[in-house]
XYZ file of C-alpha atoms in Angstrom:
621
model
C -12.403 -10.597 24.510
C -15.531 -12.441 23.417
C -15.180 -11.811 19.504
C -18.803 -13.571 18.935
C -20.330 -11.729 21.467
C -18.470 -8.070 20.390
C -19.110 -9.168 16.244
C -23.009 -9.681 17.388
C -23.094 -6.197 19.580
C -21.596 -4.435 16.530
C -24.179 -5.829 13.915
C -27.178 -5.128 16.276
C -25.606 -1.258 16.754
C -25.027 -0.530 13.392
C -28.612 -0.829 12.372
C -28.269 -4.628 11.706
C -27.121 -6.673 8.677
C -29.641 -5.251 6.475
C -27.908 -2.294 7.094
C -25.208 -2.916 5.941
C -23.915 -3.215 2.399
C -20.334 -4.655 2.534
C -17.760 -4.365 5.473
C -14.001 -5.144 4.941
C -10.887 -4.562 7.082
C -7.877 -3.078 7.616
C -5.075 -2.985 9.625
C -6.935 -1.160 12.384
C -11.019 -1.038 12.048
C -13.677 -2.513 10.522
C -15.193 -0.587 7.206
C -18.682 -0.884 6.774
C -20.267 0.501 3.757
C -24.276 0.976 5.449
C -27.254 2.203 3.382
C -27.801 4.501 6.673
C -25.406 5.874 8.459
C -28.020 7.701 10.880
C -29.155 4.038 12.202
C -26.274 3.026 13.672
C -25.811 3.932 17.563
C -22.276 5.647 18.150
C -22.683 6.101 21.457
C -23.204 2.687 22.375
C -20.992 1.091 19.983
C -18.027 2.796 21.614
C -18.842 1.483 24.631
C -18.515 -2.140 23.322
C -15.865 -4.320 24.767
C -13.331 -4.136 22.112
C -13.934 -1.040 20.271
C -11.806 1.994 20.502
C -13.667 4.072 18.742
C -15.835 5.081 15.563
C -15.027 7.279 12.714
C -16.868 8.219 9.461
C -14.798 8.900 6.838
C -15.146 8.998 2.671
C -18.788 6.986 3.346
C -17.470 4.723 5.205
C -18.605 3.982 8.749
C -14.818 2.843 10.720
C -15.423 0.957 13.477
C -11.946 0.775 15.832
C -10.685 -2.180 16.798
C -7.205 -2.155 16.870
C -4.916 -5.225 16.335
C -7.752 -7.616 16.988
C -9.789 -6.504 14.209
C -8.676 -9.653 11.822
C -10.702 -11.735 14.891
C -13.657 -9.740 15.022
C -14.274 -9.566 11.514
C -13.974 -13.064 11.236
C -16.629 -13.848 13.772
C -18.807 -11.229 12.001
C -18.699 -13.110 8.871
C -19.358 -16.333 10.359
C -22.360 -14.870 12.621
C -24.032 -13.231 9.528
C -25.526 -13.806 6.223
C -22.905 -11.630 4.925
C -20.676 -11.987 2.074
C -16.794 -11.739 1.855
C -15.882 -7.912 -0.132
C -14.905 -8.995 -4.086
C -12.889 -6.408 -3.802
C -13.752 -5.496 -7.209
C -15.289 -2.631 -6.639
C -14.454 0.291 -8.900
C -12.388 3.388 -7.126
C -14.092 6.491 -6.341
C -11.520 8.499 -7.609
C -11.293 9.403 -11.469
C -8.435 8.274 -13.718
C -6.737 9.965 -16.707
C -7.170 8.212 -19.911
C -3.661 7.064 -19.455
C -4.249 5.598 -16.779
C -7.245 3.628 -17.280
C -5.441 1.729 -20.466
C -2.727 0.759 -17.920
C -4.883 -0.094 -15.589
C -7.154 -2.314 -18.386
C -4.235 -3.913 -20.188
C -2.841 -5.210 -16.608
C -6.381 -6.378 -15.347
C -6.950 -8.497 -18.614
C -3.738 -9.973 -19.268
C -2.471 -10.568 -15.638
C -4.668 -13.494 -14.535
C -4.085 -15.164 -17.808
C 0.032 -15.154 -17.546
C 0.452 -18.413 -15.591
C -1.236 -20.575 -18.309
C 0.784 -18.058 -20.975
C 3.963 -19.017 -19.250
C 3.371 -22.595 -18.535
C 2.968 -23.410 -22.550
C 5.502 -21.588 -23.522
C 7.928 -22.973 -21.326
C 6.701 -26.285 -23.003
C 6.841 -25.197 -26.078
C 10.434 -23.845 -25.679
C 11.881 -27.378 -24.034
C 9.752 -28.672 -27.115
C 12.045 -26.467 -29.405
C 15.073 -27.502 -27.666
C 14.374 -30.866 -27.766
C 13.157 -31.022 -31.797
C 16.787 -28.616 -32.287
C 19.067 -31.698 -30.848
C 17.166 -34.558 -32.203
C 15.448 -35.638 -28.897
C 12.229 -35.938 -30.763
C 10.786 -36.147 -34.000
C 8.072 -33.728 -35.157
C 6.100 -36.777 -36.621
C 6.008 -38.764 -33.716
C 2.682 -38.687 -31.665
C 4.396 -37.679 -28.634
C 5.453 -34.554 -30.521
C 1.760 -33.925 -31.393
C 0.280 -34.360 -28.011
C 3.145 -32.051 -26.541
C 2.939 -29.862 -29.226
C -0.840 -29.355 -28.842
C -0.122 -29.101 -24.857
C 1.739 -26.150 -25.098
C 0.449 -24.418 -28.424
C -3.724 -24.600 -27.288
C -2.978 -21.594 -24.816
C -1.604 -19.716 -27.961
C -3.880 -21.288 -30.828
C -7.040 -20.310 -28.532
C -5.717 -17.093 -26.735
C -8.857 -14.867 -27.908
C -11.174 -17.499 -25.705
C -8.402 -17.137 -22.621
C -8.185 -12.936 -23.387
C -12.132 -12.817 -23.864
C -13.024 -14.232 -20.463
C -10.130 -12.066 -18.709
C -11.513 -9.018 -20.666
C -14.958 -9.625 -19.690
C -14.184 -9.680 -16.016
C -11.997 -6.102 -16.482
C -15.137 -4.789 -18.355
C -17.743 -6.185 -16.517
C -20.051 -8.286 -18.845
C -20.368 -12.008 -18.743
C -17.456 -13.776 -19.103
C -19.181 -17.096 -20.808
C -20.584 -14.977 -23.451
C -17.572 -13.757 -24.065
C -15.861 -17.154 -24.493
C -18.786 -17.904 -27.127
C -17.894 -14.643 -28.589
C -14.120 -15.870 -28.830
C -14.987 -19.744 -29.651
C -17.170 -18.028 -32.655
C -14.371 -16.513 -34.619
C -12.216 -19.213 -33.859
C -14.530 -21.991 -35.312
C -12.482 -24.458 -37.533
C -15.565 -23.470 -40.809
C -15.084 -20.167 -40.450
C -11.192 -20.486 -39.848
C -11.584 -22.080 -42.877
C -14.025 -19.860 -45.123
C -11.684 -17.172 -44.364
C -8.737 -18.481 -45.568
C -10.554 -19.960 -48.708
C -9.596 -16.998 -50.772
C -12.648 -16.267 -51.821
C -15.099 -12.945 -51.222
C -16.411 -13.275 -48.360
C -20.207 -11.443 -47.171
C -22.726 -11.569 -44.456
C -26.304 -9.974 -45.104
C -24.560 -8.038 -47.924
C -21.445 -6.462 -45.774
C -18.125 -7.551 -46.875
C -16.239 -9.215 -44.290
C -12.331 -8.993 -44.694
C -10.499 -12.077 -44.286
C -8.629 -12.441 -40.963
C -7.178 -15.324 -39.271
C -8.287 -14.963 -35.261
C -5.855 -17.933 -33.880
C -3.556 -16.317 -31.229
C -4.826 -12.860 -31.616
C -4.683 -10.173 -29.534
C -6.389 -7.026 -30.381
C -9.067 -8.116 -31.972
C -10.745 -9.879 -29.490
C -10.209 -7.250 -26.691
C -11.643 -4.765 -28.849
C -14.900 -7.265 -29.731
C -15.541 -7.410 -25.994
C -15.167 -4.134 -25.119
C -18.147 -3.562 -27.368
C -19.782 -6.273 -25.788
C -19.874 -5.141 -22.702
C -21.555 -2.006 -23.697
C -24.193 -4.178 -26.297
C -25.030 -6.669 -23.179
C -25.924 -3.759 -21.296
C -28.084 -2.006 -23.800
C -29.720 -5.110 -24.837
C -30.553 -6.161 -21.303
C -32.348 -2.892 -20.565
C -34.613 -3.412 -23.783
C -35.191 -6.904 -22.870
C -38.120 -7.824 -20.702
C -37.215 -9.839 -17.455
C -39.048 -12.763 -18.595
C -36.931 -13.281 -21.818
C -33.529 -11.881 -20.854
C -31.934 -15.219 -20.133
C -32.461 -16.215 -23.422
C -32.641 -12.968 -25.711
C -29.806 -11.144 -24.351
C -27.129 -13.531 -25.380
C -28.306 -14.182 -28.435
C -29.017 -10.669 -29.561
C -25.179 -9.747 -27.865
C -24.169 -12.464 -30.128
C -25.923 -11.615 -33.313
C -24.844 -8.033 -33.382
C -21.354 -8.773 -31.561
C -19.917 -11.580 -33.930
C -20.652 -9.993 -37.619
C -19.480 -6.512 -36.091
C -16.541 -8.448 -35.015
C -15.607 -10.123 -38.217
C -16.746 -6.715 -40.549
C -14.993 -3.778 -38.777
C -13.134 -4.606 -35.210
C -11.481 -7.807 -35.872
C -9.737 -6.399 -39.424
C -8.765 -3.152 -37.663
C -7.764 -4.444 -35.074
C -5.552 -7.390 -36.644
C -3.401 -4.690 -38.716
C -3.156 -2.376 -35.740
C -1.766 -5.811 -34.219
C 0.827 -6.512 -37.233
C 1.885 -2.856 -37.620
C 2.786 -3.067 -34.439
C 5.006 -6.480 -34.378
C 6.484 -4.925 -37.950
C 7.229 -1.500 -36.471
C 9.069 -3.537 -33.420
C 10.716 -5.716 -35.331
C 11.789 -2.612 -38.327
C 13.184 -0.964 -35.104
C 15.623 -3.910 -33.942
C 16.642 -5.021 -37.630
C 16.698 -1.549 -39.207
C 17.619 0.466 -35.548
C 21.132 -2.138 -34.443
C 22.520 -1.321 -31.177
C 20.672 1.900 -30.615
C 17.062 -0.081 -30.659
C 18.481 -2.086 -27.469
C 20.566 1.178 -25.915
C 17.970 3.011 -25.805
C 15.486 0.456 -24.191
C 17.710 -1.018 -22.126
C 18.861 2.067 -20.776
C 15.080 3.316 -20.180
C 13.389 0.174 -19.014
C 13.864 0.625 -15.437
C 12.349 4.208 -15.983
C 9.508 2.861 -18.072
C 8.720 0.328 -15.257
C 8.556 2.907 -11.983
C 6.142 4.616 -14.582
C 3.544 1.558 -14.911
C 3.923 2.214 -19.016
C 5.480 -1.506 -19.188
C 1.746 -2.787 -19.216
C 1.550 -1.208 -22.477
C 4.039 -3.159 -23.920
C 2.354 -6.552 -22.913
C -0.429 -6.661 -25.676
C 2.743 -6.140 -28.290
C 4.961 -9.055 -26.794
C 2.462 -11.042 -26.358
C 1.521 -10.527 -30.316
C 4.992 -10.967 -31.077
C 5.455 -13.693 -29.768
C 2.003 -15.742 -30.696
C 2.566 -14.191 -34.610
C 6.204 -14.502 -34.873
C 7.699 -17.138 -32.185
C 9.422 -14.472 -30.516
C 9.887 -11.209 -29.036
C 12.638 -8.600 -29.034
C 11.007 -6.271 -26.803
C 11.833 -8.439 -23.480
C 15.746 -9.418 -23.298
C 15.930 -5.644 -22.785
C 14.085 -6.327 -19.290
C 16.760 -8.659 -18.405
C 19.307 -6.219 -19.116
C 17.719 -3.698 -16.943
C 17.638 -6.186 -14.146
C 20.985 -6.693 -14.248
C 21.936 -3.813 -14.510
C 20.208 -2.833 -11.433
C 21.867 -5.861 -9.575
C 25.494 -4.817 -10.976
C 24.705 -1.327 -9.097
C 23.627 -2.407 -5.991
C 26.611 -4.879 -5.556
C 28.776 -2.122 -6.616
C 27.339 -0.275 -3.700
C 28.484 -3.136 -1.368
C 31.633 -3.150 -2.571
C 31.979 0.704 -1.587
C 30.040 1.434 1.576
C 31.958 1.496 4.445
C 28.654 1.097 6.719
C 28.915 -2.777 7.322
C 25.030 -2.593 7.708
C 24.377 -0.713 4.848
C 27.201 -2.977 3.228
C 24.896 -6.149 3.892
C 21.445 -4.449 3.008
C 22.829 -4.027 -0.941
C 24.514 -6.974 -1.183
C 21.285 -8.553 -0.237
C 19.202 -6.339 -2.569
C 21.662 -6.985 -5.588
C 20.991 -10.817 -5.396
C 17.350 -10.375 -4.963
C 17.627 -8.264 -8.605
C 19.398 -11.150 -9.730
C 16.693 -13.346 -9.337
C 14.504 -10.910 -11.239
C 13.361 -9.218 -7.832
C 14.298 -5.874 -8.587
C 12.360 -3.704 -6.450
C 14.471 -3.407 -3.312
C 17.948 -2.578 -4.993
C 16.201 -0.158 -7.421
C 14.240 1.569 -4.762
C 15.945 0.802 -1.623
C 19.519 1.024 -2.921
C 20.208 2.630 -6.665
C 17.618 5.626 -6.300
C 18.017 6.359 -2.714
C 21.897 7.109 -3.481
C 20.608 8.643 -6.560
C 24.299 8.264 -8.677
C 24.134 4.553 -8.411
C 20.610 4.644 -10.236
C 22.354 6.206 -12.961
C 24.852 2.927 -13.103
C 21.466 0.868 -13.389
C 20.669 2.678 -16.494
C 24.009 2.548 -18.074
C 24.248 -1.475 -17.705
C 20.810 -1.586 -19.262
C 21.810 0.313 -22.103
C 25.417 -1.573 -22.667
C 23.484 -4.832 -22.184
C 20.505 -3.798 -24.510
C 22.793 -2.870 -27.115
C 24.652 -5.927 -27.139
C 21.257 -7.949 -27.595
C 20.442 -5.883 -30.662
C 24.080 -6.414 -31.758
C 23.672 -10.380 -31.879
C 19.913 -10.346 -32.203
C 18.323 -11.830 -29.503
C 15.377 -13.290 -28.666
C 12.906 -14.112 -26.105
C 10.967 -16.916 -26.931
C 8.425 -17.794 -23.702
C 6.409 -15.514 -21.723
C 7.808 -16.371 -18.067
C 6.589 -14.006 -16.137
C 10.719 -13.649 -14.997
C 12.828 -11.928 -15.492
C 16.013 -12.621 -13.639
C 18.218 -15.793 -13.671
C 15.248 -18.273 -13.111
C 13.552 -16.942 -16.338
C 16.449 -17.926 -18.116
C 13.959 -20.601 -20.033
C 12.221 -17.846 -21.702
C 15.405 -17.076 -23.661
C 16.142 -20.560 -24.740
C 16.135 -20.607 -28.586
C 18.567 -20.384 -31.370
C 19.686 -17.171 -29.633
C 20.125 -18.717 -26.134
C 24.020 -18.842 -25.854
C 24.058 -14.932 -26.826
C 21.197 -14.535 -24.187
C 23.039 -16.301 -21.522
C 26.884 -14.015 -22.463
C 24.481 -10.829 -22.392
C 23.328 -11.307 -17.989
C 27.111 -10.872 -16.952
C 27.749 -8.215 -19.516
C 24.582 -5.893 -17.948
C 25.295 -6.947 -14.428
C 29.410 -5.927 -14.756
C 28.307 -2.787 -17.016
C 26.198 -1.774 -13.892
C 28.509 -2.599 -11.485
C 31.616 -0.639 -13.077
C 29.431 2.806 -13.646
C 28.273 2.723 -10.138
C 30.981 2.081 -8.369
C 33.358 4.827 -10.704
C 30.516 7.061 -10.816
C 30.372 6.817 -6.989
C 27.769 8.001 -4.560
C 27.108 9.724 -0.602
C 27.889 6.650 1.871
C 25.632 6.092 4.304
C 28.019 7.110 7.092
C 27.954 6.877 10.935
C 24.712 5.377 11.282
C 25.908 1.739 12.339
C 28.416 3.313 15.082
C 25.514 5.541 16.302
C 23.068 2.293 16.136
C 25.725 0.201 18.647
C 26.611 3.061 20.627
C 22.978 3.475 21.706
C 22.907 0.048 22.105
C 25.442 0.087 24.834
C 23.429 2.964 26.398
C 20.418 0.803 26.502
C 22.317 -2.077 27.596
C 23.386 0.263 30.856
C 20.256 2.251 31.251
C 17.400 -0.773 30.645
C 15.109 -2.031 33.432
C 12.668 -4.176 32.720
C 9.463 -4.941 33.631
C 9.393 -8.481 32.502
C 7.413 -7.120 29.048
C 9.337 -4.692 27.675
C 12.960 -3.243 27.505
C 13.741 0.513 26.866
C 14.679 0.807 23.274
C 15.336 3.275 20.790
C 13.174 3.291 17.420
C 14.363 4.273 14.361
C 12.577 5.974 11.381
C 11.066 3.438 8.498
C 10.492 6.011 5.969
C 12.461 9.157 5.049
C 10.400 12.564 5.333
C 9.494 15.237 7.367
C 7.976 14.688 11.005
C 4.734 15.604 12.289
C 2.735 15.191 15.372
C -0.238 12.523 15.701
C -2.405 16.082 16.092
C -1.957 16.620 12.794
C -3.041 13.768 11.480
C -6.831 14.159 9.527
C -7.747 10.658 11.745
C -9.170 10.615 14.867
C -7.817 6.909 15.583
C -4.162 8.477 15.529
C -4.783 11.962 16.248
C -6.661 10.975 19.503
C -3.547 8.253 20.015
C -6.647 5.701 20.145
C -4.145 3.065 18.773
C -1.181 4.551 20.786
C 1.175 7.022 21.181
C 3.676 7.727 18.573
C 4.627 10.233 15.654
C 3.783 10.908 11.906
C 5.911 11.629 9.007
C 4.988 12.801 5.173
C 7.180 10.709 3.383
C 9.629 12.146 0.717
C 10.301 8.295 -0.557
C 8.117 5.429 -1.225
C 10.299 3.083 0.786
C 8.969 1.804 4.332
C 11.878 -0.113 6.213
C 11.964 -1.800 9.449
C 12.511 0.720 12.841
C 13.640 -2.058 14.491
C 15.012 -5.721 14.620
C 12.122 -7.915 15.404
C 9.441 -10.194 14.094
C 6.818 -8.846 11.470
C 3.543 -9.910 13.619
C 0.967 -8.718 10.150
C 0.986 -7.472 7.180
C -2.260 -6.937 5.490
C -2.918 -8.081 2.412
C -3.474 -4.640 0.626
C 0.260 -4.554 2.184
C -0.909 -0.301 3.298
C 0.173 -1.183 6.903
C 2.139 -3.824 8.783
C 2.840 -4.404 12.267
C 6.356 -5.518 14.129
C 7.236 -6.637 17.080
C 10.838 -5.387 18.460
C 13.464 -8.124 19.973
C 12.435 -5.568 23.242
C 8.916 -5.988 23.062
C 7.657 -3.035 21.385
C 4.793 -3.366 19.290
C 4.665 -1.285 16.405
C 2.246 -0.182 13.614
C 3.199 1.394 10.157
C 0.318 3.021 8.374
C 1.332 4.604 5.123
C -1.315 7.062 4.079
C -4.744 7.561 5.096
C -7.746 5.610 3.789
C -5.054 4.078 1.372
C -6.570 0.478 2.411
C -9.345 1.263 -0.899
C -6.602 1.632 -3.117
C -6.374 -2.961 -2.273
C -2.799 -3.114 -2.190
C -2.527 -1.488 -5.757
C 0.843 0.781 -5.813
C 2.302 -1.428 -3.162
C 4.487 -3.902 -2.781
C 5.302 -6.236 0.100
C 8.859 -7.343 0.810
C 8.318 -9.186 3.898
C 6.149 -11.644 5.110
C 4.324 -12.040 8.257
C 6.733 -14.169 10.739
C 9.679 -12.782 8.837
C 12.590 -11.142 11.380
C 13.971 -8.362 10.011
C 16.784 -5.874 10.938
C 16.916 -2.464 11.462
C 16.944 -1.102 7.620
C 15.766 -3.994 5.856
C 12.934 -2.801 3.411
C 9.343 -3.604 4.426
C 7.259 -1.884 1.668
C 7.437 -0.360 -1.359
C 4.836 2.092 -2.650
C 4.296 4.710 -5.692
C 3.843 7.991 -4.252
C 2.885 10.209 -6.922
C 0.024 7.167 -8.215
C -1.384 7.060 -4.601
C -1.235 11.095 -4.065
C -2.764 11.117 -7.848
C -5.592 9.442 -6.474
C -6.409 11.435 -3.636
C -4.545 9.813 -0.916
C -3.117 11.363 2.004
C 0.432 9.470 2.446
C 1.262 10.977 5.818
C 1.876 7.847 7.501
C 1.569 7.744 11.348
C 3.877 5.085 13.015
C 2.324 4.061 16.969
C 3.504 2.173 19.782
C 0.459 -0.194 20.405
C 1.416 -1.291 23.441
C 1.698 2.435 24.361
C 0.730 1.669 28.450
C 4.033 -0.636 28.920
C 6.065 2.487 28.857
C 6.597 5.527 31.272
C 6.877 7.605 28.198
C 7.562 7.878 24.529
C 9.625 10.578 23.613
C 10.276 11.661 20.037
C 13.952 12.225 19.454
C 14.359 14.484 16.295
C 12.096 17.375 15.139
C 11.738 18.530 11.114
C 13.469 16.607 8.399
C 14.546 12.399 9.191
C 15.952 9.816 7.042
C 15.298 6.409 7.524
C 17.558 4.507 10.099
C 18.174 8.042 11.993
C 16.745 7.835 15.965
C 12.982 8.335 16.243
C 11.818 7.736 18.952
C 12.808 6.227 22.221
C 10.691 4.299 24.082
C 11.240 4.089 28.640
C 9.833 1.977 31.038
């Protein structure tokens, strides 16, 4: 194919470039958003070289490409004036109020973590090294290392207003002048004069902004809704001048009257409630949060959490919110390895030993989804060597002390402190709590599966001819839920088997694992689909949900990476279910045989209910 020539055939049929308003892609087709849908010629465009077909569907006009679609949009981008998608574009779909502070707190203070965590793993070696005499707090290396990793904390309003202003939509420079304002060293220092302090009459209360939270998210939240009215009022001719400085004028003194007071006590009642509830609550504080963090986690609520332990720890030094994390980690590690030491299915065996060192390393996400709460009993485990392990933190009192960003054994760093040798006895007693619960508690083995895996092997084995592309093979189903036929799928690019021949199934887990052992040929990077290639030849596409490419990888995670080889059972994907079907999504996920014309025939092998690993399809040349 001649991607240039089909990318220029595809802009002239769709009315042109004017025409068109942004254009992504997914695994499959190009999505152009067009101002007119009318101007684009169907008919034609489906007889392009390289397009498979054309499908309008939530405004969007699909163009079908097909596993070449990463080419052609490339060669559309570079023969046109158009621009790359942001991808910042705000969902169709309406949130609950719940939802939107989630989704809010995780914009703002996600992009900022790596600078978060990089000074205060400097500040904790800093710590270390000032504990055991390695440096004096006089000397001017002190000073210049101090200031290295205490700016990010000293000026976190600046960092949090440009984040904020990006989440909210306003400009992000004004916001840093908003920030810089209430951080400026004479009015750091009027307000901790003592004295009364006015503006224009109104009494301003005296706060100290440095390493802040609330306040300053609160201040540009209110910006962005002053820029906006202030730039409507403004005439074009004196906006670039006017509209900052009114934003800041009314901004600023609103700031340092109303928001930034309110919002520094609702900032230290909550560090004194938290810390009340560990000093006041002993072992129960840490039970019950270690016990529940893995539940609070598959619920998104942990981004709630983050303005608090970040406040903690730029107001106090430290945070007792966070060791219970760790706990829940390990716990979720002791489960899964408890699960290897009881399966009798050697594959199964390997999968969770796998999984359990992955949670170790603060990669929790396989063993709790792939392992723990597929078994169900072991989950329960998890949650037990949470709670033994968050108890025993609250016993001794520990800390966290650094914002990693970890939370397995290579963000031990963020523990170190005068708590770091009761940190460090804490991981084994989680992980062993874990591991003894499951494993007593028990569980359903995964039985049979590997036997019936090698004796259809052996079948192939006898029954394969080739013709030198592909081998008859047997696939196996990647997610666990109820089958359905391509003709029921609400997309004509599967229901017409445009892509392929193959089956559906609505999914009763939000685990996608590999249907074969083979080479992952793409993943996309909104990690909604991903394609394989089988050891046999068989080229395979995943595609959980419909439309699910707007959600922009939100509610997924990726496991795998393209060029990985995976076995049969090794998790692929990850995905919240009830968040995607919340937002409108249809998760019935289609799985097709893309090189559908190798084979004689593709038959499916099992009708109603599946489980993952269980025979799918089988594939004969």
């Amino acid at each position: 194919m001649d991607y240039n020539k089909t990318a220029k055939e595809i802009l002239q049929l769709i009315g042109g470039e004017e025409n068109v308003q942004n254009v992504i892609h997914c695994m499959t087709r190009l999505r152009f958003n067009l101002y007119d849908n009318s101007k684009a010629d169907r008919n034609k465009l489906e007889k392009v070289l390289g397009v498979m077909g054309i499908n309008i569907s939530g405004g969007q006009f699909q163009v079908i490409i097909g596993n070449e679609v990463p080419k052609v949009y490339k060669a559309i981008m570079e023969n046109s004036n158009l621009k790359k998608d942001s991808g910042e574009k705000k969902s169709d779909h309406k949130k609950n109020l719940l939802s939107n502070i989630f989704d809010v707190i995780s914009g703002v203070f996600t992009p900022i973590l790596p600078a978060i965590a990089g000074a205060g793993l400097i500040k904790g070696l800093l710590a270390v090294a000032l504990t055991f005499g390695w440096i004096s707090n006089s000397s001017q290396t002190y000073i210049i290392l101090n200031a290295i990793g205490d700016g990010t904390f000293y000026f976190m309003p600046i960092l949090l207003a440009v984040s904020a202003a990006r989440k909210f939509g306003t400009n992000p420079y004004l916001a840093a002048a908003i920030g810089a304002a209430i951080l400026h060293p004479n009015l750091t220092q009027l307000l901790s004069s003592g004295k009364s302090i006015s503006f224009i009459g109104l009494p301003v209360t005296a706060v100290t902004y440095s390493s802040t939270v609330i306040p300053i998210l609160l201040a540009i939240w209110i910006a962005s809704y002053v820029e906006k009215w202030v730039d409507r009022i403004v005439p074009n001719a004196l906006k670039i001048i006017f509209v900052s400085a009114i934003t800041l004028l009314i901004v600023v003194p609103v700031t340092l009257i109303t928001v930034g007071p309110l919002g520094s006590i609702i900032g230290n009642w909550l560090s004194l409630g938290v810390g009340a509830l560990f000093e006041h609550g002993g072992i129960f504080a840490g039970l019950i949060l270690g016990g529940t963090w893995s539940l609070i986690i598959m619920t998104g609520m942990h981004y709630a959490f983050l303005p608090v332990i970040i406040n903690n720890i730029t107001k106090n030094g430290f945070d007792y919110l966070m060791p219970s994390m760790f706990m829940a980690n390990m716990g979720q590690a002791g489960a899964a390895f408890a699960v290897a030491l009881r399966s009798k299915n050697k594959s199964f065996k390997s999968i969770a030993m796998s999984t359990s060192i992955t949670a170790l390393m603060g990669i929790t996400e396989p063993a709790m989804y792939g392992i723990n709460m597929r078994l169900k009993k072991p989950f329960i485990g998890a949650i037990v060597g949470g709670a033994v392990g968050g108890a025993y933190y609250s016993f001794v009192g520990v800390k966290y002390y650094v914002l990693g960003g970890n939370f397995g054994l290579p963000g031990i760093p963020s523990l170190i402190g005068p708590t770091f040798l009761y940190a460090i006895i804490g991981l084994p007693i989680s992980f062993i709590a874990g591991l003894i619960a499951a494993y007593f508690i028990g569980f359903e083995d995964i039985e049979g599966q590997e036997q019936d895996a090698l004796a259809s092997s052996k079948e192939k084995e006898a029954d394969t001819k080739t013709n030198g592309i592909v081998m008859a093979e047997e696939i196996y189903s990647p997610v666990k839920g109820e089958i359905k036929p391509l003709s029921k799928v609400n997309d004509p690019t599967f229901s017409r088997e445009i892509m392929g021949k193959g089956l559906a199934i609505y999914p009763e887990e939000g685990i996608v694992v590999s249907p074969v052992s083979g080479t992952v040929t793409t993943i996309f990077k909104t990690k909604h689909a991903l394609g394989i290639t089988s050891e046999n030849g068989a080229e395979i596409l995943i595609h959980v949900g419909l439309d699910t490419v707007k959600l922009e990888g939100k509610h997924f995670t990726a496991h795998v990476r393209e060029g990985d080889f995976v076995q049969v059972g090794d998790i692929l994907v990850t995905f919240d279910m009830n968040a995607i079907k919340s937002e409108g999504y249809d998760l019935i996920t289609p799985v097709i045989i893309t090189n559908t014309d190798l084979y004689r025939s593709i038959k499916e092998m099992k009708e109603g209910k599946i489980d993952i690993r269980e025979p799918f399809m089988t594939l004969i040349v």
